[in-house]
Each structure stands twice: as structure tokens, then as C-alpha cells.
């Protein structure tokens, strides 16, 4: 005869079941761990011998907050330098994604610390590019105010484009002095040059602090400034056909190959591809007249050579991009163009005067030439301003 099993009440009167037993052991372990933590906290709170005179710094929360802010500022500086190396504007959304993460409200504080670090260490600053709509509306409002002085200028478009570039904060005088040839430095450079190098491979020595001999972007930079100057003196806009025709007269046909940065994937590129690169970098804008999308803020794509052959290139026009306005400036390009034109005319006059007799009369003519050159420079600058439509802007 089988015995009946224990009743439910008997089960409850017995010792704890396995699950209850393990839970009780876990509870006892947690209590012992909590007791040990309390003892450790008491030991940390009690100062050791000789610690009574040590001043306490800021609390741990504030210190960790500052270190986190410094880390994010350093990350922003590294990101800005990386994007500047590629000559690509830094977007606000990239800063939020790669630097700030979920703490987007820290943007202003992180930017201020990054600006101090850039200014002190690299002599540079982050500058927000103006939006195209804001610049165009500002020009239109300025023209309207010139016609009606009582009108109130209304700026509807946002001033900032939420894109940033790095720009030098060095004074122009420092840069000019660093580009001047120093005889002692030039002599040292020539003495340090290896004797076994061939003349063709020997880099040119300038004897200046700025080492132009190691710069591999002079050709592309010079072509950029020529393109900006052509667009400026043409009324700040220029058709694609006119731009290509003027560049061809200067020895740069559409199939010309432009040398670029040695660090680039391609050491050289055709002219059309080079103009497209300047468009992506923000130096130029390519658009169709009357195209609302071009005026709406999106940068147009430069027409390729095959596309230009199939379509009427007169429908495409070029103008300065946001980066050119913030990095170069219309006034600087106008001054450069005027100085270049006057200097070329002076060289022609000097060549014509060679072989004439020397003496007081010649020295007097030299002073007259200097005065004439200053007047020519002033007249040339005014002529360029009129050709550009007036209101030349500086760096913004």
C-alpha cells in the first residue's frame, strides 16, 4: 500500500526550498557587500596623516565635466583640420554626429574652447560661411536703399549656412614680412642644398620664412585667383563660354591639365574637372540664370566637357562661392589685379627707357614715374570697382 505524500502544510513547515535558499544567500551576500562598501567609504572620508593641510580642488563632477568639454574641443579641432586638409567645408551635422553625440546643446561651449585652441596653437579660427540667400538679399537690399534712403532693409534669410572653414588669423603684415627674401636665410638655404642634385631637380630657393619651394599648390592657387579676378571684373558673374574663352587666351584651353596637390589621388586633372573641384570646395558656384534651385542655396554642378558640347554653354554662369567670400574677399582680388596690371605697364615703360642717359634728369623722371604709378594704381582700382558693379566686399 502506497503512502500518501506530505500535505501542502507539511511542505511549508519544512526547510526552505532551493529557490528560496539561493535568494536568501544572495540577500546575505548583498548585505555583506554593502557593509564592506560602507566601511570603505568611511575610510576614504577619513583623511590620512598629513592630509589635513591639503586644499580640496573642485568637486569630481565639475572636474569631469571640464575634462569632457576639453576632450570634445580637441576632437572638434582634429575634425576641422582633417576637413581643411581636404578643402571641404565642415558641416554642423558632422560636428553633432562625430563630436557632440547626444549633447548637441554643448555646441557653443565646445566651439568657444576649440576656437581658443586653434587660435593659440595654429593661428587659425573656425568661420561660419554666409548663406547664399543672405548675401544676395543683402546686396539687393543695399541697392534698394541706395534708391530709397527711407526704406528699411529686411533680412529674411538666415545669415549662417551651418558650414564652417578654417581661416588664418595672422596679421597681413606678418605674412608679408614672412614672404620677403632675407639675404642671410637665402645664403644658408643655398649652403644647405646638396651638391649632387641636378639643376633640374633642385628646388628654387627664395630665402623667405614662407617656404614657397616646398609648396605644391602654387599652380592651382594661381589659376583659382585668375578665375576669381575674371569673374569679378565681368560684373561678378560670367558665362561658361566667356570664362573658357578668356582662359584659352591665357594659355589654358579646356583640355589643359592642371597640376594639383601631391597628396591628392590624381596629381593632375583637366580644366573642367578642376573647376568642378573648386565648386565642391565652395570657391565657385555654377548655376543657370533664372534657376530658382541655384538661388535657393544648393550649389550647382560644374558642366562637364561632354555636357558642354551637347548643350548651350551660355546657359551656365559662374560666380564666387561662399568660401571665396570668407577666405579671399573681393577687395583683395581687386587690389591684386590692379597691382599686377600697373606693375606690368611699369615694366614696359622701364624697358623702353633703357639706354637713356643717366643723371639728375633721370632721377627726376624716376620720382615722376613713382607718382604716376600711384595714380595709375588708384585709377585701376576704381575701374575694377566699376566693372564689378561697385560695392566690393572684404572678407566676411
mmCIF file of C-alpha atoms in Angstrom:
data_model
loop_
_atom_site.group_PDB
_atom_site.id
_atom_site.type_symbol
_atom_site.label_atom_id
_atom_site.label_comp_id
_atom_site.label_asym_id
_atom_site.label_seq_id
_atom_site.Cartn_x
_atom_site.Cartn_y
_atom_site.Cartn_z
ATOM 1 C CA UNK A 1 0.000 0.000 0.000
ATOM 2 C CA UNK A 2 1.467 3.291 -1.078
ATOM 3 C CA UNK A 3 1.906 6.051 1.442
ATOM 4 C CA UNK A 4 0.342 9.381 0.853
ATOM 5 C CA UNK A 5 2.778 12.183 0.190
ATOM 6 C CA UNK A 6 3.198 15.129 2.534
ATOM 7 C CA UNK A 7 0.489 17.710 2.536
ATOM 8 C CA UNK A 8 0.995 21.327 1.406
ATOM 9 C CA UNK A 9 1.112 22.487 5.021
ATOM 10 C CA UNK A 10 3.824 19.983 5.783
ATOM 11 C CA UNK A 11 5.836 21.226 2.814
ATOM 12 C CA UNK A 12 5.648 24.759 4.100
ATOM 13 C CA UNK A 13 6.795 23.693 7.557
ATOM 14 C CA UNK A 14 9.942 22.091 6.186
ATOM 15 C CA UNK A 15 13.149 23.928 5.384
ATOM 16 C CA UNK A 16 13.302 26.459 2.587
ATOM 17 C CA UNK A 17 13.075 25.195 -0.976
ATOM 18 C CA UNK A 18 16.138 25.518 -3.255
ATOM 19 C CA UNK A 19 14.948 28.770 -4.872
ATOM 20 C CA UNK A 20 14.271 30.348 -1.507
ATOM 21 C CA UNK A 21 17.601 29.139 -0.200
ATOM 22 C CA UNK A 22 19.552 30.744 -3.049
ATOM 23 C CA UNK A 23 17.647 34.007 -2.720
ATOM 24 C CA UNK A 24 18.408 34.183 0.986
ATOM 25 C CA UNK A 25 22.098 33.531 0.341
ATOM 26 C CA UNK A 26 22.122 36.283 -2.294
ATOM 27 C CA UNK A 27 20.474 38.647 0.163
ATOM 28 C CA UNK A 28 23.084 37.903 2.822
ATOM 29 C CA UNK A 29 25.901 38.384 0.291
ATOM 30 C CA UNK A 30 24.494 41.734 -0.814
ATOM 31 C CA UNK A 31 24.231 42.861 2.796
ATOM 32 C CA UNK A 32 27.845 41.905 3.471
ATOM 33 C CA UNK A 33 28.956 43.677 0.275
ATOM 34 C CA UNK A 34 27.032 46.797 1.268
ATOM 35 C CA UNK A 35 28.651 46.719 4.683
ATOM 36 C CA UNK A 36 32.112 46.472 3.125
ATOM 37 C CA UNK A 37 31.325 49.400 0.794
ATOM 38 C CA UNK A 38 30.182 51.491 3.759
ATOM 39 C CA UNK A 39 33.419 50.704 5.583
ATOM 40 C CA UNK A 40 35.483 51.644 2.520
ATOM 41 C CA UNK A 41 33.604 54.935 2.140
ATOM 42 C CA UNK A 42 34.250 55.733 5.806
ATOM 43 C CA UNK A 43 37.952 55.012 5.306
ATOM 44 C CA UNK A 44 38.076 57.298 2.240
ATOM 45 C CA UNK A 45 36.294 60.078 4.089
ATOM 46 C CA UNK A 46 38.803 59.936 6.964
ATOM 47 C CA UNK A 47 41.905 61.962 5.988
ATOM 48 C CA UNK A 48 45.235 60.307 6.370
ATOM 49 C CA UNK A 49 48.038 61.738 8.408
ATOM 50 C CA UNK A 50 49.350 64.919 6.840
ATOM 51 C CA UNK A 51 46.294 65.432 4.626
ATOM 52 C CA UNK A 52 44.656 67.987 6.890
ATOM 53 C CA UNK A 53 46.505 70.900 5.226
ATOM 54 C CA UNK A 54 45.788 69.825 1.632
ATOM 55 C CA UNK A 55 43.273 72.092 -0.075
ATOM 56 C CA UNK A 56 40.484 70.343 -1.885
ATOM 57 C CA UNK A 57 40.034 71.143 -5.585
ATOM 58 C CA UNK A 58 36.769 71.357 -7.483
ATOM 59 C CA UNK A 59 34.328 68.539 -6.990
ATOM 60 C CA UNK A 60 34.652 65.447 -9.109
ATOM 61 C CA UNK A 61 31.537 66.206 -11.147
ATOM 62 C CA UNK A 62 32.759 69.632 -12.193
ATOM 63 C CA UNK A 63 36.269 68.341 -12.975
ATOM 64 C CA UNK A 64 34.939 65.509 -15.103
ATOM 65 C CA UNK A 65 32.660 67.976 -16.892
ATOM 66 C CA UNK A 66 35.601 70.230 -17.770
ATOM 67 C CA UNK A 67 37.713 67.302 -18.959
ATOM 68 C CA UNK A 68 34.858 66.078 -21.143
ATOM 69 C CA UNK A 69 34.469 69.561 -22.609
ATOM 70 C CA UNK A 70 38.201 69.780 -23.329
ATOM 71 C CA UNK A 71 38.144 66.380 -24.996
ATOM 72 C CA UNK A 72 35.279 67.383 -27.263
ATOM 73 C CA UNK A 73 37.019 70.660 -28.116
ATOM 74 C CA UNK A 74 40.151 68.722 -29.105
ATOM 75 C CA UNK A 75 38.028 66.367 -31.202
ATOM 76 C CA UNK A 76 36.477 69.350 -32.979
ATOM 77 C CA UNK A 77 39.929 70.802 -33.714
ATOM 78 C CA UNK A 78 41.121 67.494 -35.185
ATOM 79 C CA UNK A 79 37.975 67.187 -37.292
ATOM 80 C CA UNK A 80 38.332 70.767 -38.566
ATOM 81 C CA UNK A 81 41.996 70.226 -39.512
ATOM 82 C CA UNK A 82 41.114 66.996 -41.293
ATOM 83 C CA UNK A 83 38.355 68.645 -43.326
ATOM 84 C CA UNK A 84 40.594 71.629 -44.106
ATOM 85 C CA UNK A 85 43.267 69.292 -45.463
ATOM 86 C CA UNK A 86 40.649 68.059 -47.944
ATOM 87 C CA UNK A 87 39.429 71.642 -48.546
ATOM 88 C CA UNK A 88 35.881 70.550 -47.729
ATOM 89 C CA UNK A 89 33.632 72.767 -45.540
ATOM 90 C CA UNK A 90 32.770 71.315 -42.142
ATOM 91 C CA UNK A 91 29.029 70.895 -41.643
ATOM 92 C CA UNK A 92 27.227 71.409 -38.344
ATOM 93 C CA UNK A 93 25.568 68.000 -38.608
ATOM 94 C CA UNK A 94 29.018 66.374 -38.870
ATOM 95 C CA UNK A 95 30.063 68.163 -35.680
ATOM 96 C CA UNK A 96 26.941 66.927 -33.898
ATOM 97 C CA UNK A 97 27.443 63.378 -35.123
ATOM 98 C CA UNK A 98 31.203 62.941 -34.698
ATOM 99 C CA UNK A 99 31.969 65.236 -31.753
ATOM 100 C CA UNK A 100 28.935 66.112 -29.643
ATOM 101 C CA UNK A 101 26.850 62.959 -29.954
ATOM 102 C CA UNK A 102 23.662 63.342 -27.952
ATOM 103 C CA UNK A 103 24.898 66.507 -26.172
ATOM 104 C CA UNK A 104 24.181 68.915 -29.024
ATOM 105 C CA UNK A 105 23.420 71.718 -26.569
ATOM 106 C CA UNK A 106 27.131 71.877 -25.748
ATOM 107 C CA UNK A 107 27.940 73.176 -29.234
ATOM 108 C CA UNK A 108 28.533 76.779 -28.179
ATOM 109 C CA UNK A 109 30.770 75.868 -25.230
ATOM 110 C CA UNK A 110 32.758 73.322 -27.264
ATOM 111 C CA UNK A 111 33.154 75.788 -30.145
ATOM 112 C CA UNK A 112 34.499 78.501 -27.822
ATOM 113 C CA UNK A 113 37.133 76.153 -26.371
ATOM 114 C CA UNK A 114 38.057 74.891 -29.831
ATOM 115 C CA UNK A 115 38.465 78.475 -31.079
ATOM 116 C CA UNK A 116 40.889 79.263 -28.250
ATOM 117 C CA UNK A 117 42.889 76.125 -29.012
ATOM 118 C CA UNK A 118 43.006 76.870 -32.749
ATOM 119 C CA UNK A 119 43.974 80.498 -32.181
ATOM 120 C CA UNK A 120 46.741 79.735 -29.683
ATOM 121 C CA UNK A 121 48.233 76.637 -31.317
ATOM 122 C CA UNK A 122 47.659 77.013 -35.062
ATOM 123 C CA UNK A 123 46.910 80.712 -35.590
ATOM 124 C CA UNK A 124 43.568 79.830 -37.158
ATOM 125 C CA UNK A 125 39.858 80.144 -36.465
ATOM 126 C CA UNK A 126 36.636 78.425 -37.449
ATOM 127 C CA UNK A 127 34.423 80.733 -39.520
ATOM 128 C CA UNK A 128 30.815 80.082 -40.455
ATOM 129 C CA UNK A 129 30.143 80.657 -44.140
ATOM 130 C CA UNK A 130 27.374 83.041 -45.094
ATOM 131 C CA UNK A 131 24.334 81.566 -46.743
ATOM 132 C CA UNK A 132 23.931 82.427 -50.409
ATOM 133 C CA UNK A 133 20.383 83.706 -49.900
ATOM 134 C CA UNK A 134 21.511 86.089 -47.185
ATOM 135 C CA UNK A 135 24.313 87.536 -49.314
ATOM 136 C CA UNK A 136 22.075 88.003 -52.353
ATOM 137 C CA UNK A 137 19.265 89.579 -50.339
ATOM 138 C CA UNK A 138 21.781 91.833 -48.607
ATOM 139 C CA UNK A 139 23.042 93.092 -51.981
ATOM 140 C CA UNK A 140 19.508 93.611 -53.284
ATOM 141 C CA UNK A 141 18.515 95.418 -50.103
ATOM 142 C CA UNK A 142 21.605 97.626 -50.368
ATOM 143 C CA UNK A 143 20.713 98.593 -53.930
ATOM 144 C CA UNK A 144 17.161 99.352 -52.877
ATOM 145 C CA UNK A 145 18.379 101.554 -50.032
ATOM 146 C CA UNK A 146 20.577 103.444 -52.463
ATOM 147 C CA UNK A 147 17.429 104.296 -54.432
ATOM 148 C CA UNK A 148 15.249 104.928 -51.397
ATOM 149 C CA UNK A 149 17.064 106.098 -48.268
ATOM 150 C CA UNK A 150 13.908 105.838 -46.170
ATOM 151 C CA UNK A 151 13.448 102.124 -46.828
ATOM 152 C CA UNK A 152 14.138 99.590 -44.110
ATOM 153 C CA UNK A 153 16.332 96.659 -45.034
ATOM 154 C CA UNK A 154 14.691 93.358 -44.183
ATOM 155 C CA UNK A 155 16.831 90.260 -43.956
ATOM 156 C CA UNK A 156 14.622 87.250 -44.268
ATOM 157 C CA UNK A 157 17.233 84.594 -44.980
ATOM 158 C CA UNK A 158 19.428 83.260 -42.208
ATOM 159 C CA UNK A 159 22.922 84.716 -42.136
ATOM 160 C CA UNK A 160 24.694 81.449 -41.337
ATOM 161 C CA UNK A 161 24.861 78.377 -43.535
ATOM 162 C CA UNK A 162 25.836 75.984 -40.698
ATOM 163 C CA UNK A 163 29.032 75.152 -42.565
ATOM 164 C CA UNK A 164 32.493 76.144 -41.346
ATOM 165 C CA UNK A 165 36.018 76.569 -42.705
ATOM 166 C CA UNK A 166 39.388 77.247 -41.112
ATOM 167 C CA UNK A 167 40.883 80.680 -41.734
ATOM 168 C CA UNK A 168 44.208 82.204 -40.702
ATOM 169 C CA UNK A 169 44.154 84.886 -38.017
ATOM 170 C CA UNK A 170 47.719 86.051 -38.704
ATOM 171 C CA UNK A 171 48.017 89.738 -39.466
ATOM 172 C CA UNK A 172 48.632 90.533 -43.129
ATOM 173 C CA UNK A 173 51.792 92.442 -42.167
ATOM 174 C CA UNK A 174 53.285 89.293 -40.626
ATOM 175 C CA UNK A 175 52.526 87.301 -43.767
ATOM 176 C CA UNK A 176 54.049 89.992 -45.993
ATOM 177 C CA UNK A 177 57.229 90.125 -43.906
ATOM 178 C CA UNK A 178 57.471 86.329 -43.906
ATOM 179 C CA UNK A 179 57.376 86.348 -47.724
ATOM 180 C CA UNK A 180 60.236 88.845 -48.121
ATOM 181 C CA UNK A 181 63.604 87.419 -49.177
ATOM 182 C CA UNK A 182 66.257 87.600 -46.472
ATOM 183 C CA UNK A 183 69.852 87.507 -47.721
ATOM 184 C CA UNK A 184 71.228 85.573 -44.751
ATOM 185 C CA UNK A 185 68.447 82.993 -44.912
ATOM 186 C CA UNK A 186 68.903 82.690 -48.673
ATOM 187 C CA UNK A 187 72.642 82.091 -48.220
ATOM 188 C CA UNK A 188 72.011 79.409 -45.590
ATOM 189 C CA UNK A 189 69.495 77.687 -47.839
ATOM 190 C CA UNK A 190 71.963 77.607 -50.706
ATOM 191 C CA UNK A 191 74.726 76.259 -48.440
ATOM 192 C CA UNK A 192 72.436 73.504 -47.130
ATOM 193 C CA UNK A 193 71.447 72.423 -50.642
ATOM 194 C CA UNK A 194 73.023 69.077 -51.662
ATOM 195 C CA UNK A 195 75.751 69.480 -54.272
ATOM 196 C CA UNK A 196 74.932 66.238 -56.049
ATOM 197 C CA UNK A 197 71.445 67.360 -57.039
ATOM 198 C CA UNK A 198 70.893 68.141 -60.697
ATOM 199 C CA UNK A 199 69.902 71.661 -61.617
ATOM 200 C CA UNK A 200 66.564 70.466 -62.969
ATOM 201 C CA UNK A 201 65.679 68.732 -59.701
ATOM 202 C CA UNK A 202 66.993 71.470 -57.410
ATOM 203 C CA UNK A 203 64.046 73.327 -55.839
ATOM 204 C CA UNK A 204 64.129 77.053 -56.213
ATOM 205 C CA UNK A 205 65.356 78.928 -53.134
ATOM 206 C CA UNK A 206 63.532 82.071 -52.064
ATOM 207 C CA UNK A 207 65.251 82.914 -48.782
ATOM 208 C CA UNK A 208 61.943 83.648 -47.052
ATOM 209 C CA UNK A 209 60.291 82.269 -43.937
ATOM 210 C CA UNK A 210 57.404 81.052 -46.069
ATOM 211 C CA UNK A 211 58.921 78.157 -47.993
ATOM 212 C CA UNK A 212 57.421 78.535 -51.436
ATOM 213 C CA UNK A 213 59.855 75.915 -52.767
ATOM 214 C CA UNK A 214 58.075 73.154 -50.807
ATOM 215 C CA UNK A 215 54.566 74.288 -51.726
ATOM 216 C CA UNK A 216 52.941 72.131 -54.403
ATOM 217 C CA UNK A 217 49.728 74.137 -54.769
ATOM 218 C CA UNK A 218 51.049 77.309 -56.400
ATOM 219 C CA UNK A 219 49.742 76.445 -59.872
ATOM 220 C CA UNK A 220 46.211 75.564 -58.780
ATOM 221 C CA UNK A 221 46.085 78.504 -56.367
ATOM 222 C CA UNK A 222 47.211 80.925 -59.071
ATOM 223 C CA UNK A 223 44.589 79.651 -61.515
ATOM 224 C CA UNK A 224 41.919 79.999 -58.831
ATOM 225 C CA UNK A 225 42.772 83.676 -58.279
ATOM 226 C CA UNK A 226 42.806 84.304 -62.034
ATOM 227 C CA UNK A 227 39.328 82.776 -62.344
ATOM 228 C CA UNK A 228 38.064 84.842 -59.399
ATOM 229 C CA UNK A 229 39.527 88.005 -60.939
ATOM 230 C CA UNK A 230 37.927 87.318 -64.332
ATOM 231 C CA UNK A 231 34.525 86.781 -62.731
ATOM 232 C CA UNK A 232 34.888 89.902 -60.574
ATOM 233 C CA UNK A 233 35.758 92.327 -63.387
ATOM 234 C CA UNK A 234 32.968 90.845 -65.502
ATOM 235 C CA UNK A 235 30.304 92.089 -63.106
ATOM 236 C CA UNK A 236 30.623 89.259 -60.534
ATOM 237 C CA UNK A 237 29.036 86.731 -62.913
ATOM 238 C CA UNK A 238 30.446 85.175 -66.075
ATOM 239 C CA UNK A 239 29.088 82.714 -68.608
ATOM 240 C CA UNK A 240 30.843 79.408 -69.002
ATOM 241 C CA UNK A 241 31.696 80.170 -72.631
ATOM 242 C CA UNK A 242 33.253 83.549 -71.767
ATOM 243 C CA UNK A 243 35.260 82.041 -68.928
ATOM 244 C CA UNK A 244 36.614 79.252 -71.126
ATOM 245 C CA UNK A 245 37.426 81.756 -73.903
ATOM 246 C CA UNK A 246 39.382 84.037 -71.544
ATOM 247 C CA UNK A 247 41.269 81.114 -70.024
ATOM 248 C CA UNK A 248 42.135 79.887 -73.510
ATOM 249 C CA UNK A 249 43.632 83.289 -74.332
ATOM 250 C CA UNK A 250 45.786 82.876 -71.225
ATOM 251 C CA UNK A 251 47.041 79.502 -72.433
ATOM 252 C CA UNK A 252 44.529 77.310 -70.586
ATOM 253 C CA UNK A 253 42.258 75.543 -73.088
ATOM 254 C CA UNK A 254 39.542 73.168 -71.933
ATOM 255 C CA UNK A 255 41.849 70.179 -72.375
ATOM 256 C CA UNK A 256 44.652 71.765 -70.336
ATOM 257 C CA UNK A 257 45.993 69.681 -67.444
ATOM 258 C CA UNK A 258 46.202 71.421 -64.058
ATOM 259 C CA UNK A 259 48.774 70.151 -61.508
ATOM 260 C CA UNK A 260 47.246 69.715 -58.069
ATOM 261 C CA UNK A 261 48.310 68.681 -54.582
ATOM 262 C CA UNK A 262 50.878 65.878 -54.397
ATOM 263 C CA UNK A 263 48.786 64.238 -51.669
ATOM 264 C CA UNK A 264 45.755 64.002 -53.936
ATOM 265 C CA UNK A 265 44.729 60.756 -55.595
ATOM 266 C CA UNK A 266 45.358 62.316 -59.016
ATOM 267 C CA UNK A 267 48.440 64.514 -59.413
ATOM 268 C CA UNK A 268 46.810 66.443 -62.277
ATOM 269 C CA UNK A 269 43.342 66.938 -63.719
ATOM 270 C CA UNK A 270 41.710 68.553 -66.770
ATOM 271 C CA UNK A 271 40.467 72.125 -66.548
ATOM 272 C CA UNK A 272 36.792 71.127 -66.401
ATOM 273 C CA UNK A 273 37.471 68.704 -63.557
ATOM 274 C CA UNK A 274 39.485 71.388 -61.764
ATOM 275 C CA UNK A 275 36.591 73.860 -61.993
ATOM 276 C CA UNK A 276 34.297 71.157 -60.671
ATOM 277 C CA UNK A 277 36.640 70.641 -57.717
ATOM 278 C CA UNK A 278 36.603 74.376 -56.962
ATOM 279 C CA UNK A 279 32.809 74.192 -56.991
ATOM 280 C CA UNK A 280 32.737 71.312 -54.497
ATOM 281 C CA UNK A 281 35.211 73.128 -52.270
ATOM 282 C CA UNK A 282 32.995 76.222 -52.212
ATOM 283 C CA UNK A 283 35.222 78.661 -54.124
ATOM 284 C CA UNK A 284 32.918 78.823 -57.161
ATOM 285 C CA UNK A 285 29.229 78.472 -57.922
ATOM 286 C CA UNK A 286 27.928 77.222 -61.259
ATOM 287 C CA UNK A 287 24.256 77.908 -61.986
ATOM 288 C CA UNK A 288 21.700 78.531 -64.696
ATOM 289 C CA UNK A 289 20.273 82.060 -64.909
ATOM 290 C CA UNK A 290 16.731 82.101 -63.577
ATOM 291 C CA UNK A 291 17.099 78.728 -61.884
ATOM 292 C CA UNK A 292 15.345 79.011 -58.526
ATOM 293 C CA UNK A 293 17.154 75.963 -57.199
ATOM 294 C CA UNK A 294 20.516 77.648 -57.714
ATOM 295 C CA UNK A 295 19.320 80.686 -55.817
ATOM 296 C CA UNK A 296 17.814 78.538 -53.114
ATOM 297 C CA UNK A 297 21.116 77.636 -51.556
ATOM 298 C CA UNK A 298 22.183 74.397 -53.271
ATOM 299 C CA UNK A 299 25.451 74.623 -55.149
ATOM 300 C CA UNK A 300 25.251 73.765 -58.827
ATOM 301 C CA UNK A 301 27.425 71.189 -60.536
ATOM 302 C CA UNK A 302 30.051 72.316 -62.990
ATOM 303 C CA UNK A 303 29.234 71.334 -66.582
ATOM 304 C CA UNK A 304 31.459 68.565 -67.881
ATOM 305 C CA UNK A 305 33.167 68.801 -71.240
ATOM 306 C CA UNK A 306 30.766 66.320 -72.858
ATOM 307 C CA UNK A 307 27.788 68.096 -71.375
ATOM 308 C CA UNK A 308 29.063 71.459 -72.581
ATOM 309 C CA UNK A 309 29.414 70.103 -76.096
ATOM 310 C CA UNK A 310 25.855 68.786 -76.118
ATOM 311 C CA UNK A 311 24.210 71.839 -74.560
ATOM 312 C CA UNK A 312 24.486 75.574 -74.958
ATOM 313 C CA UNK A 313 27.237 76.620 -72.557
ATOM 314 C CA UNK A 314 25.842 80.158 -72.459
ATOM 315 C CA UNK A 315 23.129 78.848 -70.145
ATOM 316 C CA UNK A 316 25.709 78.201 -67.424
ATOM 317 C CA UNK A 317 27.197 81.036 -65.421
ATOM 318 C CA UNK A 318 29.909 81.250 -62.799
ATOM 319 C CA UNK A 319 30.131 83.367 -59.680
ATOM 320 C CA UNK A 320 32.050 83.381 -56.443
ATOM 321 C CA UNK A 321 31.256 80.734 -53.864
ATOM 322 C CA UNK A 322 30.799 81.250 -50.143
ATOM 323 C CA UNK A 323 34.322 80.105 -49.335
ATOM 324 C CA UNK A 324 35.878 82.671 -51.691
ATOM 325 C CA UNK A 325 33.958 85.469 -49.945
ATOM 326 C CA UNK A 326 35.096 84.301 -46.493
ATOM 327 C CA UNK A 327 38.671 83.331 -47.374
ATOM 328 C CA UNK A 328 39.757 85.704 -50.156
ATOM 329 C CA UNK A 329 37.454 88.719 -50.444
ATOM 330 C CA UNK A 330 36.534 90.857 -53.444
ATOM 331 C CA UNK A 331 38.614 93.839 -52.310
ATOM 332 C CA UNK A 332 41.789 91.748 -52.023
ATOM 333 C CA UNK A 333 41.368 90.302 -55.526
ATOM 334 C CA UNK A 334 40.682 93.787 -56.920
ATOM 335 C CA UNK A 335 43.862 95.140 -55.303
ATOM 336 C CA UNK A 336 45.883 92.179 -56.575
ATOM 337 C CA UNK A 337 44.576 92.665 -60.121
ATOM 338 C CA UNK A 338 45.245 96.417 -60.078
ATOM 339 C CA UNK A 339 48.794 95.985 -58.755
ATOM 340 C CA UNK A 340 49.514 93.314 -61.360
ATOM 341 C CA UNK A 341 48.269 95.452 -64.252
ATOM 342 C CA UNK A 342 50.137 98.574 -63.114
ATOM 343 C CA UNK A 343 53.346 96.618 -62.494
ATOM 344 C CA UNK A 344 53.208 95.125 -65.979
ATOM 345 C CA UNK A 345 52.759 98.567 -67.513
ATOM 346 C CA UNK A 346 55.718 99.884 -65.483
ATOM 347 C CA UNK A 347 57.910 97.045 -66.767
ATOM 348 C CA UNK A 348 57.058 98.006 -70.329
ATOM 349 C CA UNK A 349 57.925 101.653 -69.685
ATOM 350 C CA UNK A 350 61.202 100.673 -67.986
ATOM 351 C CA UNK A 351 62.225 98.562 -70.961
ATOM 352 C CA UNK A 352 61.552 101.492 -73.291
ATOM 353 C CA UNK A 353 63.660 103.847 -71.160
ATOM 354 C CA UNK A 354 66.717 101.571 -71.019
ATOM 355 C CA UNK A 355 69.779 103.019 -72.694
ATOM 356 C CA UNK A 356 68.899 106.642 -71.948
ATOM 357 C CA UNK A 357 71.484 108.878 -70.297
ATOM 358 C CA UNK A 358 71.874 108.776 -66.527
ATOM 359 C CA UNK A 359 71.984 111.784 -64.258
ATOM 360 C CA UNK A 360 69.780 114.154 -62.282
ATOM 361 C CA UNK A 361 67.214 114.284 -65.057
ATOM 362 C CA UNK A 362 66.785 110.518 -64.919
ATOM 363 C CA UNK A 363 66.382 110.552 -61.127
ATOM 364 C CA UNK A 364 63.733 113.194 -61.516
ATOM 365 C CA UNK A 365 61.958 111.096 -64.081
ATOM 366 C CA UNK A 366 62.091 108.169 -61.619
ATOM 367 C CA UNK A 367 60.224 110.170 -58.981
ATOM 368 C CA UNK A 368 57.675 111.214 -61.567
ATOM 369 C CA UNK A 369 57.187 107.586 -62.541
ATOM 370 C CA UNK A 370 56.514 106.620 -58.922
ATOM 371 C CA UNK A 371 53.886 109.325 -58.594
ATOM 372 C CA UNK A 372 52.400 108.274 -61.905
ATOM 373 C CA UNK A 373 52.313 104.630 -60.782
ATOM 374 C CA UNK A 374 50.392 105.551 -57.623
ATOM 375 C CA UNK A 375 47.860 107.478 -59.664
ATOM 376 C CA UNK A 376 47.597 104.605 -62.137
ATOM 377 C CA UNK A 377 47.008 102.170 -59.291
ATOM 378 C CA UNK A 378 44.233 104.330 -57.868
ATOM 379 C CA UNK A 379 42.600 104.718 -61.279
ATOM 380 C CA UNK A 380 42.885 100.982 -61.954
ATOM 381 C CA UNK A 381 41.243 100.127 -58.630
ATOM 382 C CA UNK A 382 38.344 102.464 -59.387
ATOM 383 C CA UNK A 383 37.976 100.968 -62.871
ATOM 384 C CA UNK A 384 37.835 97.442 -61.441
ATOM 385 C CA UNK A 385 35.238 98.527 -58.904
ATOM 386 C CA UNK A 386 33.079 99.979 -61.682
ATOM 387 C CA UNK A 387 33.459 96.809 -63.755
ATOM 388 C CA UNK A 388 32.387 94.722 -60.772
ATOM 389 C CA UNK A 389 29.291 96.846 -60.262
ATOM 390 C CA UNK A 390 30.621 98.637 -57.186
ATOM 391 C CA UNK A 391 30.301 97.679 -53.507
ATOM 392 C CA UNK A 392 33.368 95.450 -53.310
ATOM 393 C CA UNK A 393 33.234 93.411 -50.136
ATOM 394 C CA UNK A 394 36.086 92.369 -47.918
ATOM 395 C CA UNK A 395 36.439 89.093 -46.064
ATOM 396 C CA UNK A 396 33.203 88.289 -44.241
#
